[in-house]
RNA sequence: GGAGAGGUGGCAGAGCGGUUGAUUGCACCGGUCUUGAAAACCGGCAGGGGUUCACGCCCCUCGUGGGUUCGAAUCCCACCCUCUCCGCCA
């Protein structure tokens, strides 16, 4: 049974596959296919009718868009398209006339001779049009989403706006350890072993720490499904189409682990990719909205631009796990849905008794596809700072347009782009770090938050190696 | 991996190379009838794009790409996907 109605037509998406069917070349070549495909990113009409407004909006993100050049290109496109379609119409008319003449038993040879020149003209016009459209598509697929009106101005994280703080950082009357020290003390965290097996930025977890990691996953899935999210289990390997749909491609291939063999697939950088793409290429019935999904998955990131950052511990790994929340909603509901998805993520932090703050990202600090983003940052006592543990974004129709995700408007009967959102609920590795650090005790043990204890066989603390196992 | 079958509108399912972008059924929307509903009957109903103030007109799309032809859902080639049987396998 299908989870979602799949559009059998699949008329769109001629796109990426065709365009990048050219093997393991550069991921940057991945493009939507021209014309009749709706996976261009920003609304093509907005781009055509008011390119300067687009340029102004994108400038808030620090993105330069040459509106005049684009407008000039579009003028060429228009002329070429008109000419091409006129030629096609002419050819269709004549061919139809030949058919009728033949049916009437007339001699069609003279008619055929008349049409012969048309073919060449048409082919030439098509080629030209094709080139211009390809150029336009390349530009469009590289344009980030427009920031929502309410997004704070600014180009860097320094311009982010703190919305609220929840929970008081605990006072410690001993020297606060970081999670690496705590994890090693518990004999539960081993970076050296992972380095031997693989390399840098991996960790082997063991015993109580591994169990705590698993408990966090189970607790989060339980909490979110109880709140109405439908649990999913999805592929961790995806194709280029899916990554284009959510916006990782064509621009951010460097952040991905790519499997060139035996197939040109990618490891997912987040479950957002497979889950959001469930609605790719389909028309969802209006009553089915909102769709709310939760899934647990590993995430694989090359961290290409992060050399030297967060090298110690589990903050920044090539492989980590995450519980992800995804919603597909009616366009009118996406603003409220962002608040709701953020609240879902916050409920986990509250249950885990972790102090955190909520930050509205500035226009220039948001991800490529996001129209508005709230980050949740958890308090890390050793670093004496708040660190990102969840990112909740409203993508508006940006991803929906790229992947062809629509719902049927009951009033008009016509398909319309739906809105997509997602948020981490939460990143498991960082949640583990936060629990270890915030709930550490003077003796090196770690108190298990009450909410987690049922998923830990009822134990209330993790004890350092050498101490008696676990208190009841 | 081997052998076979197949991919057509929201779904199901037709379609001698020529007024077929596509018969029909279901679903859906509107109407008649009814106190109301159901049934019955009548009508409407694929997606995308261009152009137009608008009515409308035009182009593209029958898995994807290419080829043959004046003309392709229909013929040819390649690829992708699905199903059945066999092999392998958690």
GROMACS .gro file of C-alpha atoms in nm, chain A:
model
  472
    1UNK     CA    1   0.000   0.000   0.000
    2UNK     CA    2   0.134   0.334  -0.097
    3UNK     CA    3   0.194   0.581   0.182
    4UNK     CA    4   0.115   0.863  -0.051
    5UNK     CA    5  -0.059   0.903  -0.379
    6UNK     CA    6   0.207   0.888  -0.643
    7UNK     CA    7   0.152   1.080  -0.961
    8UNK     CA    8   0.175   0.815  -1.223
    9UNK     CA    9   0.217   1.077  -1.485
   10UNK     CA   10   0.566   1.166  -1.380
   11UNK     CA   11   0.563   1.405  -1.667
   12UNK     CA   12   0.795   1.640  -1.489
   13UNK     CA   13   1.131   1.542  -1.368
   14UNK     CA   14   1.248   1.483  -1.712
   15UNK     CA   15   1.496   1.681  -1.523
   16UNK     CA   16   1.789   1.589  -1.326
   17UNK     CA   17   1.827   1.235  -1.441
   18UNK     CA   18   1.833   1.328  -1.804
   19UNK     CA   19   2.052   1.629  -1.755
   20UNK     CA   20   2.300   1.447  -1.538
   21UNK     CA   21   2.257   1.109  -1.700
   22UNK     CA   22   2.602   1.200  -1.804
   23UNK     CA   23   2.775   0.979  -1.555
   24UNK     CA   24   2.986   1.055  -1.260
   25UNK     CA   25   3.072   1.399  -1.371
   26UNK     CA   26   3.053   1.706  -1.164
   27UNK     CA   27   2.752   1.726  -0.938
   28UNK     CA   28   2.728   2.089  -1.032
   29UNK     CA   29   2.595   1.981  -1.369
   30UNK     CA   30   2.282   1.851  -1.215
   31UNK     CA   31   2.005   2.065  -1.349
   32UNK     CA   32   1.638   2.058  -1.394
   33UNK     CA   33   1.529   2.006  -1.749
   34UNK     CA   34   1.414   2.308  -1.940
   35UNK     CA   35   1.057   2.412  -2.018
   36UNK     CA   36   0.750   2.222  -1.912
   37UNK     CA   37   0.923   2.110  -1.601
   38UNK     CA   38   0.818   2.281  -1.288
   39UNK     CA   39   1.132   2.221  -1.095
   40UNK     CA   40   1.276   2.561  -1.129
   41UNK     CA   41   1.328   2.710  -0.794
   42UNK     CA   42   1.179   3.051  -0.745
   43UNK     CA   43   0.847   3.121  -0.906
   44UNK     CA   44   0.940   3.163  -1.273
   45UNK     CA   45   0.666   3.421  -1.316
   46UNK     CA   46   0.794   3.634  -1.034
   47UNK     CA   47   1.138   3.608  -1.184
   48UNK     CA   48   1.007   3.714  -1.522
   49UNK     CA   49   0.772   3.988  -1.411
   50UNK     CA   50   0.980   4.146  -1.140
   51UNK     CA   51   1.343   4.035  -1.149
   52UNK     CA   52   1.453   4.341  -0.956
   53UNK     CA   53   1.229   4.253  -0.664
   54UNK     CA   54   1.394   3.912  -0.660
   55UNK     CA   55   1.737   4.072  -0.668
   56UNK     CA   56   1.645   4.296  -0.376
   57UNK     CA   57   1.514   4.007  -0.170
   58UNK     CA   58   1.817   3.790  -0.243
   59UNK     CA   59   2.050   4.075  -0.156
   60UNK     CA   60   1.928   4.037   0.203
   61UNK     CA   61   2.104   3.702   0.202
   62UNK     CA   62   2.414   3.850   0.051
   63UNK     CA   63   2.333   3.685  -0.280
   64UNK     CA   64   2.395   3.882  -0.595
   65UNK     CA   65   2.147   3.834  -0.873
   66UNK     CA   66   2.190   4.026  -1.197
   67UNK     CA   67   1.830   4.114  -1.271
   68UNK     CA   68   1.903   4.305  -1.591
   69UNK     CA   69   2.104   4.023  -1.741
   70UNK     CA   70   1.832   3.779  -1.652
   71UNK     CA   71   1.565   4.002  -1.802
   72UNK     CA   72   1.763   4.031  -2.123
   73UNK     CA   73   1.800   3.656  -2.137
   74UNK     CA   74   1.429   3.613  -2.084
   75UNK     CA   75   1.351   3.854  -2.366
   76UNK     CA   76   1.556   3.632  -2.596
   77UNK     CA   77   1.381   3.326  -2.465
   78UNK     CA   78   1.043   3.479  -2.535
   79UNK     CA   79   1.128   3.568  -2.895
   80UNK     CA   80   1.274   3.225  -2.962
   81UNK     CA   81   0.988   3.044  -2.800
   82UNK     CA   82   0.728   3.235  -2.997
   83UNK     CA   83   0.909   3.163  -3.320
   84UNK     CA   84   0.957   2.798  -3.241
   85UNK     CA   85   0.595   2.748  -3.149
   86UNK     CA   86   0.478   2.922  -3.463
   87UNK     CA   87   0.688   2.687  -3.672
   88UNK     CA   88   0.552   2.390  -3.484
   89UNK     CA   89   0.197   2.508  -3.530
   90UNK     CA   90   0.258   2.548  -3.902
   91UNK     CA   91   0.404   2.202  -3.932
   92UNK     CA   92   0.114   2.053  -3.737
   93UNK     CA   93  -0.136   2.224  -3.964
   94UNK     CA   94   0.031   2.099  -4.280
   95UNK     CA   95   0.075   1.747  -4.157
   96UNK     CA   96  -0.286   1.733  -4.060
   97UNK     CA   97  -0.381   1.858  -4.408
   98UNK     CA   98  -0.170   1.584  -4.563
   99UNK     CA   99  -0.353   1.330  -4.357
  100UNK     CA  100  -0.687   1.461  -4.472
  101UNK     CA  101  -0.577   1.475  -4.836
  102UNK     CA  102  -0.456   1.120  -4.815
  103UNK     CA  103  -0.782   1.006  -4.664
  104UNK     CA  104  -0.962   1.177  -4.951
  105UNK     CA  105  -0.745   0.986  -5.196
  106UNK     CA  106  -0.562   1.291  -5.330
  107UNK     CA  107  -0.201   1.308  -5.437
  108UNK     CA  108   0.002   1.414  -5.132
  109UNK     CA  109   0.348   1.437  -5.287
  110UNK     CA  110   0.325   1.810  -5.368
  111UNK     CA  111   0.208   1.881  -5.013
  112UNK     CA  112   0.497   1.689  -4.867
  113UNK     CA  113   0.742   1.888  -5.073
  114UNK     CA  114   0.604   2.211  -4.930
  115UNK     CA  115   0.673   2.105  -4.573
  116UNK     CA  116   1.022   1.980  -4.625
  117UNK     CA  117   1.191   2.314  -4.556
  118UNK     CA  118   1.001   2.362  -4.234
  119UNK     CA  119   1.176   2.083  -4.057
  120UNK     CA  120   1.520   2.238  -4.078
  121UNK     CA  121   1.400   2.578  -3.966
  122UNK     CA  122   1.218   2.425  -3.676
  123UNK     CA  123   1.516   2.223  -3.568
  124UNK     CA  124   1.742   2.528  -3.574
  125UNK     CA  125   1.493   2.735  -3.374
  126UNK     CA  126   1.453   2.457  -3.121
  127UNK     CA  127   1.826   2.429  -3.071
  128UNK     CA  128   1.858   2.800  -3.005
  129UNK     CA  129   1.564   2.802  -2.766
  130UNK     CA  130   1.704   2.502  -2.590
  131UNK     CA  131   2.036   2.672  -2.530
  132UNK     CA  132   1.874   2.979  -2.380
  133UNK     CA  133   1.644   2.778  -2.159
  134UNK     CA  134   1.931   2.569  -2.033
  135UNK     CA  135   2.114   2.885  -1.941
  136UNK     CA  136   1.809   3.016  -1.758
  137UNK     CA  137   1.760   2.692  -1.572
  138UNK     CA  138   2.118   2.692  -1.458
  139UNK     CA  139   2.072   3.038  -1.315
  140UNK     CA  140   1.741   2.958  -1.154
  141UNK     CA  141   1.844   2.633  -0.992
  142UNK     CA  142   2.130   2.816  -0.823
  143UNK     CA  143   1.914   3.086  -0.669
  144UNK     CA  144   1.844   3.040  -0.296
  145UNK     CA  145   1.499   3.083  -0.150
  146UNK     CA  146   1.368   3.430  -0.076
  147UNK     CA  147   1.383   3.514   0.292
  148UNK     CA  148   1.046   3.550   0.460
  149UNK     CA  149   0.948   3.904   0.557
  150UNK     CA  150   0.992   3.841   0.926
  151UNK     CA  151   1.348   3.717   0.895
  152UNK     CA  152   1.606   3.937   1.070
  153UNK     CA  153   1.844   4.134   0.852
  154UNK     CA  154   2.210   4.051   0.851
  155UNK     CA  155   2.461   3.835   0.675
  156UNK     CA  156   2.615   3.630   0.954
  157UNK     CA  157   2.528   3.437   1.268
  158UNK     CA  158   2.618   3.748   1.467
  159UNK     CA  159   2.297   3.897   1.331
  160UNK     CA  160   2.078   3.615   1.454
  161UNK     CA  161   1.811   3.718   1.701
  162UNK     CA  162   1.758   3.532   2.026
  163UNK     CA  163   1.385   3.481   2.077
  164UNK     CA  164   1.382   3.315   2.417
  165UNK     CA  165   1.578   3.115   2.671
  166UNK     CA  166   1.429   2.818   2.845
  167UNK     CA  167   1.577   2.648   3.148
  168UNK     CA  168   1.855   2.759   3.382
  169UNK     CA  169   2.207   2.628   3.327
  170UNK     CA  170   2.296   2.423   3.634
  171UNK     CA  171   2.558   2.552   3.871
  172UNK     CA  172   2.846   2.310   3.927
  173UNK     CA  173   3.057   2.311   4.239
  174UNK     CA  174   3.331   2.111   4.072
  175UNK     CA  175   3.535   2.142   3.757
  176UNK     CA  176   3.306   2.079   3.465
  177UNK     CA  177   3.422   1.811   3.222
  178UNK     CA  178   3.342   1.797   2.856
  179UNK     CA  179   3.160   1.503   2.702
  180UNK     CA  180   3.477   1.341   2.577
  181UNK     CA  181   3.621   1.322   2.925
  182UNK     CA  182   3.290   1.205   3.067
  183UNK     CA  183   3.242   0.948   2.792
  184UNK     CA  184   3.589   0.807   2.835
  185UNK     CA  185   3.540   0.799   3.212
  186UNK     CA  186   3.232   0.588   3.150
  187UNK     CA  187   3.437   0.368   2.917
  188UNK     CA  188   3.171   0.446   2.661
  189UNK     CA  189   3.328   0.669   2.401
  190UNK     CA  190   3.630   0.587   2.188
  191UNK     CA  191   3.745   0.815   1.908
  192UNK     CA  192   4.077   0.636   1.865
  193UNK     CA  193   3.905   0.308   1.786
  194UNK     CA  194   3.692   0.481   1.525
  195UNK     CA  195   3.997   0.650   1.378
  196UNK     CA  196   4.161   0.310   1.338
  197UNK     CA  197   3.856   0.161   1.174
  198UNK     CA  198   3.778   0.456   0.952
  199UNK     CA  199   3.941   0.792   1.019
  200UNK     CA  200   3.881   1.125   1.184
  201UNK     CA  201   3.537   1.246   1.289
  202UNK     CA  202   3.390   0.911   1.386
  203UNK     CA  203   3.320   0.763   1.727
  204UNK     CA  204   3.270   0.418   1.872
  205UNK     CA  205   3.022   0.411   2.160
  206UNK     CA  206   3.003   0.130   2.411
  207UNK     CA  207   2.802   0.004   2.706
  208UNK     CA  208   2.591   0.258   2.891
  209UNK     CA  209   2.675   0.541   2.653
  210UNK     CA  210   2.566   0.334   2.351
  211UNK     CA  211   2.252   0.248   2.541
  212UNK     CA  212   2.189   0.611   2.627
  213UNK     CA  213   2.229   0.694   2.260
  214UNK     CA  214   1.970   0.433   2.170
  215UNK     CA  215   1.740   0.550   2.450
  216UNK     CA  216   1.745   0.903   2.315
  217UNK     CA  217   1.630   0.776   1.976
  218UNK     CA  218   1.353   0.565   2.125
  219UNK     CA  219   1.236   0.842   2.356
  220UNK     CA  220   1.215   1.095   2.075
  221UNK     CA  221   1.029   0.860   1.842
  222UNK     CA  222   0.784   0.775   2.119
  223UNK     CA  223   0.726   1.139   2.204
  224UNK     CA  224   0.669   1.255   1.850
  225UNK     CA  225   0.449   0.965   1.745
  226UNK     CA  226   0.239   1.023   2.056
  227UNK     CA  227   0.204   1.384   1.940
  228UNK     CA  228   0.065   1.272   1.608
  229UNK     CA  229   0.363   1.231   1.379
  230UNK     CA  230   0.367   0.917   1.166
  231UNK     CA  231   0.684   0.717   1.204
  232UNK     CA  232   0.871   0.631   0.888
  233UNK     CA  233   1.170   0.423   0.800
  234UNK     CA  234   1.330   0.535   0.476
  235UNK     CA  235   1.629   0.467   0.250
  236UNK     CA  236   1.957   0.617   0.364
  237UNK     CA  237   2.082   0.622   0.009
  238UNK     CA  238   1.918   0.851  -0.244
  239UNK     CA  239   1.952   0.956  -0.605
  240UNK     CA  240   2.044   1.296  -0.743
  241UNK     CA  241   1.683   1.386  -0.821
  242UNK     CA  242   1.593   1.373  -0.454
  243UNK     CA  243   1.889   1.586  -0.355
  244UNK     CA  244   1.795   1.839  -0.617
  245UNK     CA  245   1.441   1.845  -0.482
  246UNK     CA  246   1.539   1.941  -0.132
  247UNK     CA  247   1.810   2.178  -0.254
  248UNK     CA  248   2.140   2.007  -0.167
  249UNK     CA  249   2.218   1.979  -0.536
  250UNK     CA  250   2.340   2.124  -0.760
  251UNK     CA  251   2.535   2.361  -0.538
  252UNK     CA  252   2.635   2.164  -0.232
  253UNK     CA  253   2.761   1.834  -0.364
  254UNK     CA  254   3.087   1.885  -0.177
  255UNK     CA  255   2.910   1.830   0.152
  256UNK     CA  256   2.784   1.488   0.046
  257UNK     CA  257   2.926   1.138   0.046
  258UNK     CA  258   2.877   1.009  -0.304
  259UNK     CA  259   2.861   0.645  -0.405
  260UNK     CA  260   2.989   0.640  -0.760
  261UNK     CA  261   2.982   0.258  -0.767
  262UNK     CA  262   2.791   0.044  -0.820
  263UNK     CA  263   2.534   0.316  -0.877
  264UNK     CA  264   2.548   0.692  -0.878
  265UNK     CA  265   2.380   0.739  -0.543
  266UNK     CA  266   2.446   0.950  -0.236
  267UNK     CA  267   2.438   0.886   0.138
  268UNK     CA  268   2.176   1.109   0.293
  269UNK     CA  269   2.302   1.416   0.481
  270UNK     CA  270   1.967   1.424   0.664
  271UNK     CA  271   1.640   1.230   0.654
  272UNK     CA  272   1.484   1.549   0.524
  273UNK     CA  273   1.589   1.430   0.178
  274UNK     CA  274   1.414   1.093   0.155
  275UNK     CA  275   1.116   1.198   0.365
  276UNK     CA  276   1.037   1.525   0.190
  277UNK     CA  277   1.078   1.359  -0.148
  278UNK     CA  278   0.796   1.121  -0.063
  279UNK     CA  279   0.565   1.383  -0.209
  280UNK     CA  280   0.789   1.451  -0.507
  281UNK     CA  281   0.607   1.428  -0.833
  282UNK     CA  282   0.268   1.383  -0.680
  283UNK     CA  283  -0.062   1.553  -0.618
  284UNK     CA  284  -0.183   1.507  -0.263
  285UNK     CA  285  -0.553   1.531  -0.189
  286UNK     CA  286  -0.626   1.839   0.020
  287UNK     CA  287  -0.784   1.636   0.301
  288UNK     CA  288  -0.459   1.446   0.342
  289UNK     CA  289  -0.282   1.762   0.455
  290UNK     CA  290  -0.108   1.827   0.679
  291UNK     CA  291   0.126   1.530   0.651
  292UNK     CA  292   0.345   1.492   0.957
  293UNK     CA  293   0.630   1.246   0.962
  294UNK     CA  294   0.901   1.154   1.206
  295UNK     CA  295   1.193   0.932   1.124
  296UNK     CA  296   1.519   0.826   1.275
  297UNK     CA  297   1.818   0.794   1.046
  298UNK     CA  298   2.191   0.819   1.025
  299UNK     CA  299   2.322   1.128   0.850
  300UNK     CA  300   2.642   1.146   0.650
  301UNK     CA  301   2.825   1.471   0.590
  302UNK     CA  302   3.160   1.535   0.433
  303UNK     CA  303   3.208   1.852   0.642
  304UNK     CA  304   3.419   1.981   0.358
  305UNK     CA  305   3.423   2.339   0.484
  306UNK     CA  306   3.478   2.255   0.849
  307UNK     CA  307   3.846   2.164   0.860
  308UNK     CA  308   3.976   2.227   1.210
  309UNK     CA  309   3.635   2.308   1.357
  310UNK     CA  310   3.498   2.106   1.647
  311UNK     CA  311   3.759   1.839   1.597
  312UNK     CA  312   3.730   1.715   1.953
  313UNK     CA  313   3.441   1.494   2.049
  314UNK     CA  314   3.108   1.420   1.894
  315UNK     CA  315   2.990   1.768   1.803
  316UNK     CA  316   3.084   1.742   1.439
  317UNK     CA  317   3.106   1.393   1.289
  318UNK     CA  318   3.096   1.250   0.940
  319UNK     CA  319   2.825   1.015   1.061
  320UNK     CA  320   2.565   1.099   1.320
  321UNK     CA  321   2.206   1.013   1.390
  322UNK     CA  322   1.905   1.230   1.399
  323UNK     CA  323   1.534   1.215   1.461
  324UNK     CA  324   1.379   1.432   1.197
  325UNK     CA  325   1.036   1.594   1.179
  326UNK     CA  326   0.888   1.676   0.840
  327UNK     CA  327   0.559   1.841   0.751
  328UNK     CA  328   0.383   1.897   0.422
  329UNK     CA  329   0.112   2.156   0.463
  330UNK     CA  330  -0.134   2.389   0.293
  331UNK     CA  331   0.040   2.716   0.200
  332UNK     CA  332  -0.174   2.911   0.446
  333UNK     CA  333  -0.061   2.689   0.731
  334UNK     CA  334   0.314   2.687   0.696
  335UNK     CA  335   0.389   2.976   0.928
  336UNK     CA  336   0.192   2.815   1.208
  337UNK     CA  337   0.349   2.480   1.120
  338UNK     CA  338   0.696   2.623   1.175
  339UNK     CA  339   0.598   2.728   1.526
  340UNK     CA  340   0.449   2.384   1.585
  341UNK     CA  341   0.750   2.193   1.459
  342UNK     CA  342   0.976   2.411   1.671
  343UNK     CA  343   0.757   2.343   1.973
  344UNK     CA  344   0.782   1.969   1.904
  345UNK     CA  345   1.160   1.989   1.905
  346UNK     CA  346   1.159   2.206   2.217
  347UNK     CA  347   0.944   1.954   2.401
  348UNK     CA  348   1.233   1.707   2.379
  349UNK     CA  349   1.483   1.950   2.526
  350UNK     CA  350   1.244   2.031   2.807
  351UNK     CA  351   1.182   1.665   2.883
  352UNK     CA  352   1.555   1.603   2.891
  353UNK     CA  353   1.594   1.894   3.133
  354UNK     CA  354   1.837   2.072   2.906
  355UNK     CA  355   1.866   2.452   2.906
  356UNK     CA  356   1.838   2.600   2.560
  357UNK     CA  357   1.758   2.906   2.361
  358UNK     CA  358   1.567   2.969   2.041
  359UNK     CA  359   1.731   3.181   1.775
  360UNK     CA  360   1.583   3.329   1.458
  361UNK     CA  361   1.844   3.304   1.186
  362UNK     CA  362   1.937   3.617   0.997
  363UNK     CA  363   1.870   3.623   0.625
  364UNK     CA  364   2.233   3.565   0.540
  365UNK     CA  365   2.279   3.273   0.782
  366UNK     CA  366   1.995   3.058   0.655
  367UNK     CA  367   2.035   2.749   0.442
  368UNK     CA  368   1.990   2.761   0.067
  369UNK     CA  369   1.632   2.633   0.060
  370UNK     CA  370   1.497   2.793   0.377
  371UNK     CA  371   1.261   3.089   0.384
  372UNK     CA  372   1.269   3.117   0.761
  373UNK     CA  373   1.467   2.920   1.016
  374UNK     CA  374   1.469   2.885   1.395
  375UNK     CA  375   1.768   2.718   1.551
  376UNK     CA  376   1.749   2.554   1.890
  377UNK     CA  377   2.075   2.585   2.077
  378UNK     CA  378   2.146   2.374   2.382
  379UNK     CA  379   2.362   2.488   2.671
  380UNK     CA  380   2.698   2.316   2.694
  381UNK     CA  381   2.848   2.390   3.039
  382UNK     CA  382   3.203   2.303   2.942
  383UNK     CA  383   3.205   2.537   2.644
  384UNK     CA  384   2.992   2.780   2.844
  385UNK     CA  385   2.790   2.851   2.534
  386UNK     CA  386   2.480   2.748   2.343
  387UNK     CA  387   2.534   2.511   2.051
  388UNK     CA  388   2.295   2.420   1.771
  389UNK     CA  389   2.104   2.101   1.835
  390UNK     CA  390   1.809   2.153   1.604
  391UNK     CA  391   1.725   2.361   1.303
  392UNK     CA  392   1.361   2.414   1.209
  393UNK     CA  393   1.281   2.562   0.872
  394UNK     CA  394   0.989   2.663   0.659
  395UNK     CA  395   1.078   2.616   0.294
  396UNK     CA  396   0.756   2.762   0.159
  397UNK     CA  397   0.700   2.628  -0.191
  398UNK     CA  398   1.071   2.626  -0.274
  399UNK     CA  399   1.131   2.254  -0.232
  400UNK     CA  400   0.782   2.171  -0.354
  401UNK     CA  401   0.847   2.349  -0.680
  402UNK     CA  402   1.180   2.176  -0.729
  403UNK     CA  403   1.035   1.833  -0.669
  404UNK     CA  404   0.686   1.879  -0.813
  405UNK     CA  405   0.494   1.836  -0.487
  406UNK     CA  406   0.139   1.964  -0.503
  407UNK     CA  407  -0.203   1.925  -0.349
  408UNK     CA  408  -0.538   1.960  -0.518
  409UNK     CA  409  -0.721   2.280  -0.433
  410UNK     CA  410  -1.081   2.174  -0.360
  411UNK     CA  411  -1.217   2.512  -0.473
  412UNK     CA  412  -1.063   2.516  -0.817
  413UNK     CA  413  -0.989   2.148  -0.864
  414UNK     CA  414  -0.644   2.255  -0.973
  415UNK     CA  415  -0.310   2.142  -0.831
  416UNK     CA  416  -0.112   2.395  -0.627
  417UNK     CA  417   0.231   2.375  -0.476
  418UNK     CA  418   0.222   2.272  -0.113
  419UNK     CA  419   0.464   2.393   0.153
  420UNK     CA  420   0.731   2.182   0.318
  421UNK     CA  421   0.900   2.216   0.656
  422UNK     CA  422   1.137   2.019   0.868
  423UNK     CA  423   1.318   2.032   1.195
  424UNK     CA  424   1.552   1.813   1.392
  425UNK     CA  425   1.380   1.665   1.684
  426UNK     CA  426   1.669   1.631   1.781
  427UNK     CA  427   2.018   1.555   1.662
  428UNK     CA  428   2.103   1.245   1.864
  429UNK     CA  429   2.478   1.283   1.894
  430UNK     CA  430   2.452   1.639   2.017
  431UNK     CA  431   2.166   1.545   2.250
  432UNK     CA  432   2.393   1.278   2.396
  433UNK     CA  433   2.668   1.533   2.442
  434UNK     CA  434   2.425   1.770   2.611
  435UNK     CA  435   2.288   1.507   2.848
  436UNK     CA  436   2.636   1.393   2.947
  437UNK     CA  437   2.759   1.743   3.010
  438UNK     CA  438   2.454   1.897   3.175
  439UNK     CA  439   2.375   1.601   3.397
  440UNK     CA  440   2.730   1.513   3.501
  441UNK     CA  441   2.805   1.463   3.868
  442UNK     CA  442   3.114   1.539   4.075
  443UNK     CA  443   3.207   1.171   4.090
  444UNK     CA  444   3.210   1.136   3.710
  445UNK     CA  445   2.874   0.969   3.688
  446UNK     CA  446   2.586   1.101   3.483
  447UNK     CA  447   2.227   1.131   3.602
  448UNK     CA  448   1.971   0.995   3.357
  449UNK     CA  449   1.681   1.238   3.308
  450UNK     CA  450   1.356   1.089   3.433
  451UNK     CA  451   1.201   1.094   3.087
  452UNK     CA  452   1.479   0.871   2.960
  453UNK     CA  453   1.484   0.620   3.242
  454UNK     CA  454   1.206   0.398   3.101
  455UNK     CA  455   1.419   0.359   2.789
  456UNK     CA  456   1.725   0.272   2.998
  457UNK     CA  457   1.576  -0.019   3.186
  458UNK     CA  458   1.491   0.206   3.478
  459UNK     CA  459   1.846   0.299   3.578
  460UNK     CA  460   1.895   0.650   3.713
  461UNK     CA  461   2.263   0.707   3.644
  462UNK     CA  462   2.562   0.593   3.444
  463UNK     CA  463   2.861   0.519   3.662
  464UNK     CA  464   3.226   0.558   3.567
  465UNK     CA  465   3.428   0.245   3.500
  466UNK     CA  466   3.526   0.088   3.830
  467UNK     CA  467   3.226   0.218   4.023
  468UNK     CA  468   2.934  -0.007   4.091
  469UNK     CA  469   2.729  -0.034   3.777
  470UNK     CA  470   2.410   0.158   3.812
  471UNK     CA  471   2.211   0.279   4.104
  472UNK     CA  472   1.847   0.195   4.097
   0.00000   0.00000   0.00000
